[in-house]
Coordinates of C-alpha atoms in Angstrom, one line a residue:
Chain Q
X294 CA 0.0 0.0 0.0
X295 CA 2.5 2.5 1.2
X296 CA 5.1 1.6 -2.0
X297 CA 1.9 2.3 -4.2
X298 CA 0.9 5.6 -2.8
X299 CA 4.6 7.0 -2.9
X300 CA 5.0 5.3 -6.3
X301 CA 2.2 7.4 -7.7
X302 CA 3.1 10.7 -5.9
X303 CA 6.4 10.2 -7.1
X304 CA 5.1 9.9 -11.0
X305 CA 2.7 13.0 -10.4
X306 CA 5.7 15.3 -9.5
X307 CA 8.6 14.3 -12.6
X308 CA 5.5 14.8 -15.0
X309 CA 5.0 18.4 -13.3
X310 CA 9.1 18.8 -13.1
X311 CA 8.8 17.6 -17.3
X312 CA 6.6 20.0 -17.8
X313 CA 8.2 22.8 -16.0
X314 CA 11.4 22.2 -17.6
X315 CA 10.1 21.8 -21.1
X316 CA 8.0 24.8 -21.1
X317 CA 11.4 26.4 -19.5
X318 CA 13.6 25.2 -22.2
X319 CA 11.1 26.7 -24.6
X320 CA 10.1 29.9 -24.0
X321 CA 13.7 30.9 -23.8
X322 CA 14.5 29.5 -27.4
X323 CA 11.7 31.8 -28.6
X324 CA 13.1 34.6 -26.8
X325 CA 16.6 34.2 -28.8
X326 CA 15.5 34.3 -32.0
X327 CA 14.1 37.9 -33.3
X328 CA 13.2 36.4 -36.6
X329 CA 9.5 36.6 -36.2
X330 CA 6.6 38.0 -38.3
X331 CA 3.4 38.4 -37.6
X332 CA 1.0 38.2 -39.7
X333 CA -2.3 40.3 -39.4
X334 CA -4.8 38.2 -41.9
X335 CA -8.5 37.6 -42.2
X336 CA -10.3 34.4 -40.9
X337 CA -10.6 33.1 -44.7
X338 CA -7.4 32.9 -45.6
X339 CA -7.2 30.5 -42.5
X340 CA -10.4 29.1 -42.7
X341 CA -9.6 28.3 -45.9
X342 CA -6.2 26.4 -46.4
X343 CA -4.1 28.5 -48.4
X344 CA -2.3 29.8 -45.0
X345 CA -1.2 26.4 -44.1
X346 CA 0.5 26.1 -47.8
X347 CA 2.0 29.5 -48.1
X348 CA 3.5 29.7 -44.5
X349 CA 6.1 26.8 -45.1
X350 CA 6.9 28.2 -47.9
X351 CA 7.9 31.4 -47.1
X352 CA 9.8 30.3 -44.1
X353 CA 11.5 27.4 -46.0
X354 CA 12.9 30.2 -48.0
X355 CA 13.8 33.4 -45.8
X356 CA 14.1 31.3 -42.7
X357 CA 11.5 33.6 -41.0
X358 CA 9.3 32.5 -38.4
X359 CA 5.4 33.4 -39.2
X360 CA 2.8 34.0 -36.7
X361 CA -0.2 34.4 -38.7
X362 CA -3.5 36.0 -36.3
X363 CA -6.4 35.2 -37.8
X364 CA -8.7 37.6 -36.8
X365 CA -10.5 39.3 -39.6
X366 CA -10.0 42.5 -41.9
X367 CA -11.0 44.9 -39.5
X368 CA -9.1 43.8 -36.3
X369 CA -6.1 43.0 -38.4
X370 CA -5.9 46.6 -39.8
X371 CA -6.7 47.5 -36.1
X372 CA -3.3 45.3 -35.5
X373 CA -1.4 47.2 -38.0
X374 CA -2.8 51.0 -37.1
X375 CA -1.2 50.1 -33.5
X376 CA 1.9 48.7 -35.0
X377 CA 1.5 45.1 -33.2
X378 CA 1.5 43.7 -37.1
X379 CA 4.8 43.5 -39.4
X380 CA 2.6 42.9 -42.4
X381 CA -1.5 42.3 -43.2
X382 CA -3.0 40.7 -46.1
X383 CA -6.6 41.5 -45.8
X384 CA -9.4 42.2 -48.2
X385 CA -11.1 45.8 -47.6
X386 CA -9.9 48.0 -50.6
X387 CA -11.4 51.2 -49.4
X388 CA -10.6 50.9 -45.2
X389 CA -6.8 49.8 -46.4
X390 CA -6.6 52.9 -48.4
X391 CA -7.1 54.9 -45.6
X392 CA -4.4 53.0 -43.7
X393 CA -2.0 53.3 -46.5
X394 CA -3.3 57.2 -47.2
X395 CA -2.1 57.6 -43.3
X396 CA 1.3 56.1 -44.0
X397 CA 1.0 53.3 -41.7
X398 CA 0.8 50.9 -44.7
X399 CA 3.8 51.0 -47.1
X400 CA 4.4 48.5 -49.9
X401 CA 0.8 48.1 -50.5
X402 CA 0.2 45.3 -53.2
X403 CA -2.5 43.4 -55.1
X404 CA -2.0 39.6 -54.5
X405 CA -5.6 37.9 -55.4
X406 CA -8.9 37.8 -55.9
X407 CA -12.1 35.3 -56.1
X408 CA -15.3 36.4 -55.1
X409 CA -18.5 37.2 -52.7
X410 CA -21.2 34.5 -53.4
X411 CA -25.0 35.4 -52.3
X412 CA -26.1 31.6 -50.2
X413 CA -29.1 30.9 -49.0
X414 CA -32.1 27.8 -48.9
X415 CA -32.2 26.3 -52.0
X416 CA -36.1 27.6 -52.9
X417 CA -34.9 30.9 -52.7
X418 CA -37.9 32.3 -50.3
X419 CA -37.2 36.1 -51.4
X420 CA -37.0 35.3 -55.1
X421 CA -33.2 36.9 -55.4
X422 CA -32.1 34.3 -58.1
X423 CA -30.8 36.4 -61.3
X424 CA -31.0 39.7 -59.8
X425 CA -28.1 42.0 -59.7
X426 CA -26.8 41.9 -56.1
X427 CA -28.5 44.9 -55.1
X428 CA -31.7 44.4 -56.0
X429 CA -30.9 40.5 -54.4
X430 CA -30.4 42.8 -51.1
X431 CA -33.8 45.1 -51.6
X432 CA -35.8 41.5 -51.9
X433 CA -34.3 40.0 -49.1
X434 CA -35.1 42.9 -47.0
X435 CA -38.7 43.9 -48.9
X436 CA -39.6 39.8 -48.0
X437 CA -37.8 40.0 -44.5
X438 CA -36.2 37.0 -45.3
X439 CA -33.5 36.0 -42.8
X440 CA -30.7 37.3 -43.3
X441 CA -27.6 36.3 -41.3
X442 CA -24.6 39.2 -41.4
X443 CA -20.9 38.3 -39.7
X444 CA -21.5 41.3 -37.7
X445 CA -18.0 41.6 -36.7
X446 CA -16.3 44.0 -38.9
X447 CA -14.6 41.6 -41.0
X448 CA -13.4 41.9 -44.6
X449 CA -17.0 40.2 -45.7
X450 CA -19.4 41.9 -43.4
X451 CA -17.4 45.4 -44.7
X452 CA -18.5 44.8 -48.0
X453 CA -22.2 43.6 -47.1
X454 CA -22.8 46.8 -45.5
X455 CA -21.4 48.3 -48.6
X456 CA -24.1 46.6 -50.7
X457 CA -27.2 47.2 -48.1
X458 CA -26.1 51.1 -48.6
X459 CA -26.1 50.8 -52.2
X460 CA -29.2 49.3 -51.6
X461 CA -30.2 52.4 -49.9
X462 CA -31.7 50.2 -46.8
X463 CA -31.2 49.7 -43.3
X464 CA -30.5 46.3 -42.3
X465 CA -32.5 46.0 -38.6
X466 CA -35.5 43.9 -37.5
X467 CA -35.7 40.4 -36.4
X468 CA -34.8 39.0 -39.8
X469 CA -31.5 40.2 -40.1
X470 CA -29.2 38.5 -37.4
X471 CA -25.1 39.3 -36.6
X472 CA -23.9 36.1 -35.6
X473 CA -20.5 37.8 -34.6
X474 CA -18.6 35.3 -36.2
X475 CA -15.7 34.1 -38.5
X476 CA -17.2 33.1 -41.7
X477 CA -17.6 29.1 -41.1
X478 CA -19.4 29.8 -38.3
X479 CA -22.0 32.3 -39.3
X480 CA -22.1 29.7 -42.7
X481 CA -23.2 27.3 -40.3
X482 CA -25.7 29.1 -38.5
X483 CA -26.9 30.4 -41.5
X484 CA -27.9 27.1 -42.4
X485 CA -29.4 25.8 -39.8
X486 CA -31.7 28.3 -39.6
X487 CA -32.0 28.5 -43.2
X488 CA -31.1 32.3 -44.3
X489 CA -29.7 34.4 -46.6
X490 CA -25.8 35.3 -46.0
X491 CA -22.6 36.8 -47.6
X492 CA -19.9 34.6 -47.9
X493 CA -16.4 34.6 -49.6
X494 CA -16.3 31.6 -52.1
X495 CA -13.6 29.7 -50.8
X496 CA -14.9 29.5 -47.0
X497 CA -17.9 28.3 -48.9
X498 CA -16.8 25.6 -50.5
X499 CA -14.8 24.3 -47.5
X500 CA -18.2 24.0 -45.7
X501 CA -20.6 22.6 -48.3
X502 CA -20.7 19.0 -47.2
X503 CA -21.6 20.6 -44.0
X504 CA -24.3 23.0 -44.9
X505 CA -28.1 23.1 -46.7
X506 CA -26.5 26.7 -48.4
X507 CA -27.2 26.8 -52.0
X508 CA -25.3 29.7 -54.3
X509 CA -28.0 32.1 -55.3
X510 CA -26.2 34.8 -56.4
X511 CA -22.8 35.3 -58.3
X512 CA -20.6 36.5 -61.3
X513 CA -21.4 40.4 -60.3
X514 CA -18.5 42.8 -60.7
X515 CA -19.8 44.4 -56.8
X516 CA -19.0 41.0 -55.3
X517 CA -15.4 41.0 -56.5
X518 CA -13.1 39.9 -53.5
X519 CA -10.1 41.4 -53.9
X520 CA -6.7 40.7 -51.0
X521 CA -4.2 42.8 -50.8
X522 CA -1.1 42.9 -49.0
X523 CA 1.1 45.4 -47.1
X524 CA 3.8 46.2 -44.7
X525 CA 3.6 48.5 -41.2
X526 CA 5.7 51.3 -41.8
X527 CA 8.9 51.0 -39.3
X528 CA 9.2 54.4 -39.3
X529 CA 6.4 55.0 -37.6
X530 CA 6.7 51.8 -35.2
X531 CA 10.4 51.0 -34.1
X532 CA 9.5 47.5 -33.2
X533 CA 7.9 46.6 -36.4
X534 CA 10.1 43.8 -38.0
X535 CA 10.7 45.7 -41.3
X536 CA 13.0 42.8 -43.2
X537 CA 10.5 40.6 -42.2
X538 CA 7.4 42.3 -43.7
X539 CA 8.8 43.1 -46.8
X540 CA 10.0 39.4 -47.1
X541 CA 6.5 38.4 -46.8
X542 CA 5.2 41.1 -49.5
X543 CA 7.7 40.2 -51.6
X544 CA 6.8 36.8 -51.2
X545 CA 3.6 36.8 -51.8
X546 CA 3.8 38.7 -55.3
X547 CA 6.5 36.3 -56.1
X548 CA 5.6 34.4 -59.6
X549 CA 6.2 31.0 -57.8
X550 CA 3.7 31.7 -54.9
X551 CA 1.4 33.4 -57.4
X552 CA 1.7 29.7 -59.0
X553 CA 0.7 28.2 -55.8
X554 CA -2.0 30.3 -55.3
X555 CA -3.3 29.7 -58.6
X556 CA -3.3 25.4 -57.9
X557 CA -4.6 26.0 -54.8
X558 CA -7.8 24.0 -54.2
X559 CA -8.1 22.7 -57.6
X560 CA -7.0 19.2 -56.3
X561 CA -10.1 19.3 -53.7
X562 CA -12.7 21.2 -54.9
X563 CA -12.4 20.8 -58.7
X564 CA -12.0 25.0 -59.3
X565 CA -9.6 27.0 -58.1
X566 CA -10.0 28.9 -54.6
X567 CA -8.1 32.5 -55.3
X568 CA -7.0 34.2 -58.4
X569 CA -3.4 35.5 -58.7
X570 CA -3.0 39.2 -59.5
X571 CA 0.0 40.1 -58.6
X572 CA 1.0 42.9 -60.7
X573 CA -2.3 43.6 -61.9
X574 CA -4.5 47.0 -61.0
X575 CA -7.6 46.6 -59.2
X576 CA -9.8 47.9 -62.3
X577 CA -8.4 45.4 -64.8
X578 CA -10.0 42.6 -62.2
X579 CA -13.2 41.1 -63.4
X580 CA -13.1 42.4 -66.4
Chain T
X182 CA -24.5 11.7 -34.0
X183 CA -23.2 10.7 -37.2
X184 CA -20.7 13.7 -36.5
X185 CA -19.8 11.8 -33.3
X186 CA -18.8 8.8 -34.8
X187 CA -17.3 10.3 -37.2
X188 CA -15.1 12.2 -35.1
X189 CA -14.5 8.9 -32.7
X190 CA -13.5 6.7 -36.5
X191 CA -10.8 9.9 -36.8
X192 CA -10.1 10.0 -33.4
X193 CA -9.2 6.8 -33.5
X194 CA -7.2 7.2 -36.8
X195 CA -5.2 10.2 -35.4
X196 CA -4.1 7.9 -32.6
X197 CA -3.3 5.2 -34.6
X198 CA -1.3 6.8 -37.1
X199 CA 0.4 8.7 -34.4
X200 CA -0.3 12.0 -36.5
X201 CA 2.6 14.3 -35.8
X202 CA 0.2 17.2 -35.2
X203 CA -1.7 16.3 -33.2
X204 CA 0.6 14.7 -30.7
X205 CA 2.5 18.2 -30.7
X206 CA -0.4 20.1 -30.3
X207 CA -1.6 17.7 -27.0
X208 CA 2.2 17.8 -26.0
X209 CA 1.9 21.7 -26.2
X210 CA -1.7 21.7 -24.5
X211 CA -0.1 19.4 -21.2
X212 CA 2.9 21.5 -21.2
X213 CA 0.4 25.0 -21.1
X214 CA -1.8 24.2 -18.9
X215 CA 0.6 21.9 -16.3
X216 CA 2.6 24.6 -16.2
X217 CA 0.0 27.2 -15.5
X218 CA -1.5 24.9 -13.1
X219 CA 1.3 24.2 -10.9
X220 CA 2.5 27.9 -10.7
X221 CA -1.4 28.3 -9.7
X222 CA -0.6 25.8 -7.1
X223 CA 2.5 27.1 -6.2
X224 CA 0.8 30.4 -5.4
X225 CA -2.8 29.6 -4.3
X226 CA -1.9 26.5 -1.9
X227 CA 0.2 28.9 0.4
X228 CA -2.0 32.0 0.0
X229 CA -5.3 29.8 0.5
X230 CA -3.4 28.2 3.7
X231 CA -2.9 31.8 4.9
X232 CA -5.9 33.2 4.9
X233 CA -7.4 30.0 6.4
X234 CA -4.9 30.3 9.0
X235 CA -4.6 33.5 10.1
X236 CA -6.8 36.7 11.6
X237 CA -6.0 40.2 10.6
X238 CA -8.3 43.4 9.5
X239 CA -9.0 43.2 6.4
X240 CA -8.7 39.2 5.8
X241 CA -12.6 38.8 4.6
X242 CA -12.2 41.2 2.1
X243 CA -9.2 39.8 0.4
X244 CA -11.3 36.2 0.9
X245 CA -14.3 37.9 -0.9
X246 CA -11.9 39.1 -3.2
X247 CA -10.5 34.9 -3.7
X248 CA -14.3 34.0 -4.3
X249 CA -14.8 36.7 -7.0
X250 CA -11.7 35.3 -8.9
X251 CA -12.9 32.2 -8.7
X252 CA -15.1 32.9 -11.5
X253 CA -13.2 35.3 -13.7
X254 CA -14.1 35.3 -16.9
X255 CA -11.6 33.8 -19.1
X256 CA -12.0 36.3 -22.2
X257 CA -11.5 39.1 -19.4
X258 CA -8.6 37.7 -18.6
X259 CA -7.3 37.3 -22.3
X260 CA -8.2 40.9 -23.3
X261 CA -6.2 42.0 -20.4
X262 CA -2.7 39.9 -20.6
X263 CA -3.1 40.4 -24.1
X264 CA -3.5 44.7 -23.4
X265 CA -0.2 44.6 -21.3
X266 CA 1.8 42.1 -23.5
X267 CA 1.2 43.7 -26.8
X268 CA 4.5 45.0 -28.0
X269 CA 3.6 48.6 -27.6
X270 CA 1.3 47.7 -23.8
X271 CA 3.4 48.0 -20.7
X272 CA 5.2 44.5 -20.6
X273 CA 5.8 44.8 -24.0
X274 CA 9.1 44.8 -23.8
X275 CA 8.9 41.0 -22.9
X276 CA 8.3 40.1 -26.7
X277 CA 6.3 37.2 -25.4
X278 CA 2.7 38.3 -27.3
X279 CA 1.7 34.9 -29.4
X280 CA 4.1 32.7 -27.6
X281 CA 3.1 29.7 -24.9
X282 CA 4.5 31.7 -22.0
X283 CA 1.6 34.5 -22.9
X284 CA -1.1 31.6 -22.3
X285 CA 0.6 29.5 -19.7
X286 CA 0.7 33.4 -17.6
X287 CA -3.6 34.1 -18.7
X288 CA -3.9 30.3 -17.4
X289 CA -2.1 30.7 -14.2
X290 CA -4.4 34.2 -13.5
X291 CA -7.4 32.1 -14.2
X292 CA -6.6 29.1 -12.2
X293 CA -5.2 30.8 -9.1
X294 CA -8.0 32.4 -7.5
X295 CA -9.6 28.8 -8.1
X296 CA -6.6 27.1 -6.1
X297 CA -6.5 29.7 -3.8
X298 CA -10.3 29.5 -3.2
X299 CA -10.5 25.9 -2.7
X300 CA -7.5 25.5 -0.4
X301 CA -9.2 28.1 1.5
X302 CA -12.3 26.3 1.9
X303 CA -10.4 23.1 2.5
X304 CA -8.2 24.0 5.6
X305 CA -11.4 25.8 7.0
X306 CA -13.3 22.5 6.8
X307 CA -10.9 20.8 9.5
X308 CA -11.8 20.6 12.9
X309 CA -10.3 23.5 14.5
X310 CA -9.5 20.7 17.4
X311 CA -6.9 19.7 15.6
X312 CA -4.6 23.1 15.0
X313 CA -5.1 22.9 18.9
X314 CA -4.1 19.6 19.4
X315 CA -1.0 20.1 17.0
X316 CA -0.2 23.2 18.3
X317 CA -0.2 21.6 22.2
X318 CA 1.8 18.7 20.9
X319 CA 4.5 21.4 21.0
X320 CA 4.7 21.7 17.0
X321 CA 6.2 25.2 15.5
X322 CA 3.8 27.6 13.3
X323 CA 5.1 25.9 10.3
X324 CA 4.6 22.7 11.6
X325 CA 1.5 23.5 12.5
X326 CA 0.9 24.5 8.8
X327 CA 2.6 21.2 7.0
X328 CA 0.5 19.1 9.0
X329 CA -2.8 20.7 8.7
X330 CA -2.2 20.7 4.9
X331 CA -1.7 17.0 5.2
X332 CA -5.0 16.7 6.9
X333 CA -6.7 18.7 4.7
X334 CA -4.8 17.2 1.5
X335 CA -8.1 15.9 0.2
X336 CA -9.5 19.4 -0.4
X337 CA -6.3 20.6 -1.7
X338 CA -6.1 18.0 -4.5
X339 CA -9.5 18.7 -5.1
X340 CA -8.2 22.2 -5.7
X341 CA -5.5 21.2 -7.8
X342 CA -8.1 19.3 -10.2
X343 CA -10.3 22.1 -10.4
X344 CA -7.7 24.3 -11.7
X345 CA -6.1 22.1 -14.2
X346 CA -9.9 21.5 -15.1
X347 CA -10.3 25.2 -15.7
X348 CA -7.4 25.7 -17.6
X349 CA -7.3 22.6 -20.2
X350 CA -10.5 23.4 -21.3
X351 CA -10.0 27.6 -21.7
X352 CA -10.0 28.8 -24.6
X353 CA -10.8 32.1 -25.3
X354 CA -7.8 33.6 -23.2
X355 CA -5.5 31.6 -25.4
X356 CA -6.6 32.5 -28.8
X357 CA -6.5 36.2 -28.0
X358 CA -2.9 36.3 -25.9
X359 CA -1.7 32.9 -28.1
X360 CA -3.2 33.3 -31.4
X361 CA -3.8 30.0 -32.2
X362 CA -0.5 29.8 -34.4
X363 CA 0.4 26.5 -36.0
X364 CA 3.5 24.2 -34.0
X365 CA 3.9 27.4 -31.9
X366 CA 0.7 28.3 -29.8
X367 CA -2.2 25.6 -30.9
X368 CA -3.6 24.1 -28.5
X369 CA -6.6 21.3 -28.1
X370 CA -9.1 23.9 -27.4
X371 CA -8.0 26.2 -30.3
X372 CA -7.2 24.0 -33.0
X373 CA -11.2 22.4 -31.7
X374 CA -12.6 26.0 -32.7
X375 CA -10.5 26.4 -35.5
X376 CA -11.3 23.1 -37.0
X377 CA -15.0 24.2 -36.7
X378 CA -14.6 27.1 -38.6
X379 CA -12.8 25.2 -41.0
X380 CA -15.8 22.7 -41.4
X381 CA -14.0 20.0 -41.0
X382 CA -16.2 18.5 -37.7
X383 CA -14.6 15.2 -37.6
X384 CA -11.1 16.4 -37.0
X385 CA -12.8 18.7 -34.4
X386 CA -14.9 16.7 -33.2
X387 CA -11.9 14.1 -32.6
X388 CA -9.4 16.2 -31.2
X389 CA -12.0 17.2 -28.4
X390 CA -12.0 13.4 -27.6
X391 CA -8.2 13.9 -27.1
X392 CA -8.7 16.6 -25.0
X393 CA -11.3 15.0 -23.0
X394 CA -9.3 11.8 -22.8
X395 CA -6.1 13.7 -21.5
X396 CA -8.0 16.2 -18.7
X397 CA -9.7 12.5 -17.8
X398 CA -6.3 10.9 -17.6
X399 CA -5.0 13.6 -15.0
X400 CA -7.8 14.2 -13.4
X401 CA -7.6 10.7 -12.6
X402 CA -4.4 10.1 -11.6
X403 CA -4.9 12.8 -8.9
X404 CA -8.0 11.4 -7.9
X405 CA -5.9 8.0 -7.4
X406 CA -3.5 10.1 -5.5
X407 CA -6.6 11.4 -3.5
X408 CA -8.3 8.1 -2.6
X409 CA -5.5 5.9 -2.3
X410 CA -4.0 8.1 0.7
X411 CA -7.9 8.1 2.4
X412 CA -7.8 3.9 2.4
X413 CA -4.3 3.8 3.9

């Protein structure tokens, strides 16, 4: 009895001493090395994949260390307007501008695009099948269909409340819902209780053997998703890792990782996810 | 429930194969949140045996104080480590934003006042006879101390359960001071969420089996520490 109680005591305390020392040995290995860049991005380039293919990449061949945040345009541009980003790669054209107007955001480049598809339950309730995407909007709202926004100042939400202006109405009433979510999520809930929602293509198609979601709406110039990438400005932050950032721009504008981008998701979902543009101007996109 | 076999069939599968991953990620998650739970130990055992202890001014206060903490909402906890540990907050300086030491420091903060608490409660449950008795047995303060822990070592195991408990399954605070970063910060509850988001439910929906499995593993190796001592 006494042997088994001390035997077992005995085990607790090396796995705590393991522990100790590994997490020890650890955190001051991270401390050494100053070669890390943090990278500001939106939940869909996450959600999506194309992060998990790109990151090994790039530090297979700058021997940088990448911490990508996945938090959405509007917190990642947040990141970068506090300088606690190197570099973003987000997709709100006209909020970036201002960042990059305000000389936070330097090296600003086009990297890709796909697009904004309109979901929603395959009988289409509010009858938005081959309207333009405004006039989708004005239905949805005229029928108070349920409509299910991110809510959470994202890259996608962004550019929904950029169509219900155009639209000239005011999203508010019991039909239209903010999940204040990431995109998979709000996909999710959006199907379950079978509404209307914005989504970017590719988060959509990583979903659809989850989800009762059909594509109503699509092919519209307005729904053009357009990422973009760019480096905080070290002269306004000292601590921003400036080699770092413009590693990663110049990464991912590089023809090889434009090449990548390109295959990306063919394999799995028979179409490709994103569309390279490096080197391209916005208003040729589309086209 | 198809999703729950699913994720059990993958589960399985991940085990199996011995996916690299995932045994990082559940080697991260033990190192995280055993760390954070025995500096929580380290800190709450003694303070809890304290203020069970002693009598000063002041003393229920800093008890109601325990109590309250007890409760602390994780995502408070992560918006506020995260605040001072940004590079440009007050302990930014550190450079230790997105790294395990950022979550294993938010995990300690949330599982102290739960050690703390419980020890508390478990010292005040003996029979104050007994600190008499010790005491009139001619033992010293500390001694008085060790062996009161020892009586109450029960309670005080059941408080280090209950903070590991709180810990392995947090998951806000680590996102927001971790980030959820592939190899570096991802850990069970994280990589559970992200998979979500990702759609892929059977991957999360089998990596929360891991994550049950391993807080049922400790759990119950302390609780065989716990009874075994009560038989003998």
């Amino acid at each position: 009895m006494k042997t088994g109680k001390h035997a077992i005591s005995l085990i607790a305390l090396l796995i705590f001493t393991m522990v100790i020392i590994q997490g020890c040995t650890q955190q001051s290995a991270q401390q050494s090395q100053n070669k890390d860049v943090i990278l500001a991005t939106t939940t869909s380039t996450q959600d999506s994949g194309l992060l998990d293919i790109l990151i090994p990449e790039f530090e297979k061949k700058t021997g940088y260390t990448v911490k990508p945040i996945a938090v959405g345009t509007g917190a990642a541009l947040a990141m970068g307007e506090k300088g606690e980003a190197d570099v973003l790669l987000v997709h709100a054209p006209e909020d970036e501008k201002k960042l990059v107007d305000s000389g936070v955001g330097i090296n600003y480049e086009l990297v890709m695009h796909n697009d904004f598809i309109i979901v929603g339950p395959g009988n289409d309730p509010a009858g938005i099948k081959g309207s333009k995407t405004v006039d989708a909007f004005n239905k949805i709202a005229e029928n108070k269909a349920t409509f299910i926004s991110r809510g959470d100042d994202s890259g996608t939400h962004k550019k929904e409340i950029s169509i219900w202006k155009a639209a000239g109405v005011k999203p508010e009433g019991s039909w239209y819902q903010e999940s204040g979510s990431g995109m998979g999520q709000t996909l999710t809930i959006a199907s379950e209780k079978q509404g209307y929602t914005l989504t970017d293509r590719a988060t959509y198609l990583a979903q659809k053997k989850n989800i009762n979601l059909e594509i109503l709406l699509e092919g519209d110039k307005t729904l053009l998703n357009i990422y973009h990438v760019m480096q905080v400005n070290p002269d306004k932050f000292s601590k921003v890792n400036k080699d770092g950032g413009k590693a990663f721009v110049e990464f991912m504008t590089a023809p090889e990782t434009q090449k990548i981008i390109e295959d990306f998701g063919k394999d799995k979902y028979g179409e490709p996810l994103f569309f390279p543009d490096a080197g391209k101007s916005e208003e040729e996109l589309g086209n | 429930m198809e999703i729950l076999w699913q994720g059990l069939v993958k589960a399985f599968n991940l085990l199996v194969s011995v996916d690299r991953e995932i045994l990082n990620i559940t080697l991260l998650t033990l190192k995280v949140s055993g760390t954070a739970t025995l500096i929580s130990v380290l800190i709450g055992v003694p303070l809890g045996a304290f203020l069970a202890l002693s009598v000063f001014t002041g003393r229920k206060i800093i008890v109601s104080i325990v109590n309250f903490g007890m409760g602390l909402p994780p995502v408070v906890v992560g918006l506020w480590v995260s605040i001072f540990l940004w590079r440009y907050g007050p302990l930014g300086f550190l450079g230790i934003i997105y790294t395990p030491t950022a979550i294993i420091i938010a995990q300690a903060i949330i599982a102290t006042p739960i050690v703390t608490g419980f020890s508390i409660a478990a010292i005040q449950q003996l029979n104050p006879k007994i600190r008499i008795q010790i005491m009139a047995l001619g033992a010293t303060w500390w001694q008085t101390v060790i062996l009161l822990m020892r009586e109450a070592r029960m309670g005080l195991l059941a408080a280090v359960m209950a903070g590991f408990g709180g810990v392995i399954s947090e998951v806000g605070a680590s996102t927001m001071v971790g980030g959820n970063i592939q190899g570096q910060t991802r850990v069970l509850t994280t990589a559970t969420v992200m998979e979500v988001s990702k759609g892929n439910f059977d991957v999360a929906t089998a990596i929360s089996l891991i994550l049950l499995a391993l807080a049922f593993g400790i759990t119950f190796i302390l609780t065989l520490v716990q009874q075994r001592r009560r038989a003998s």
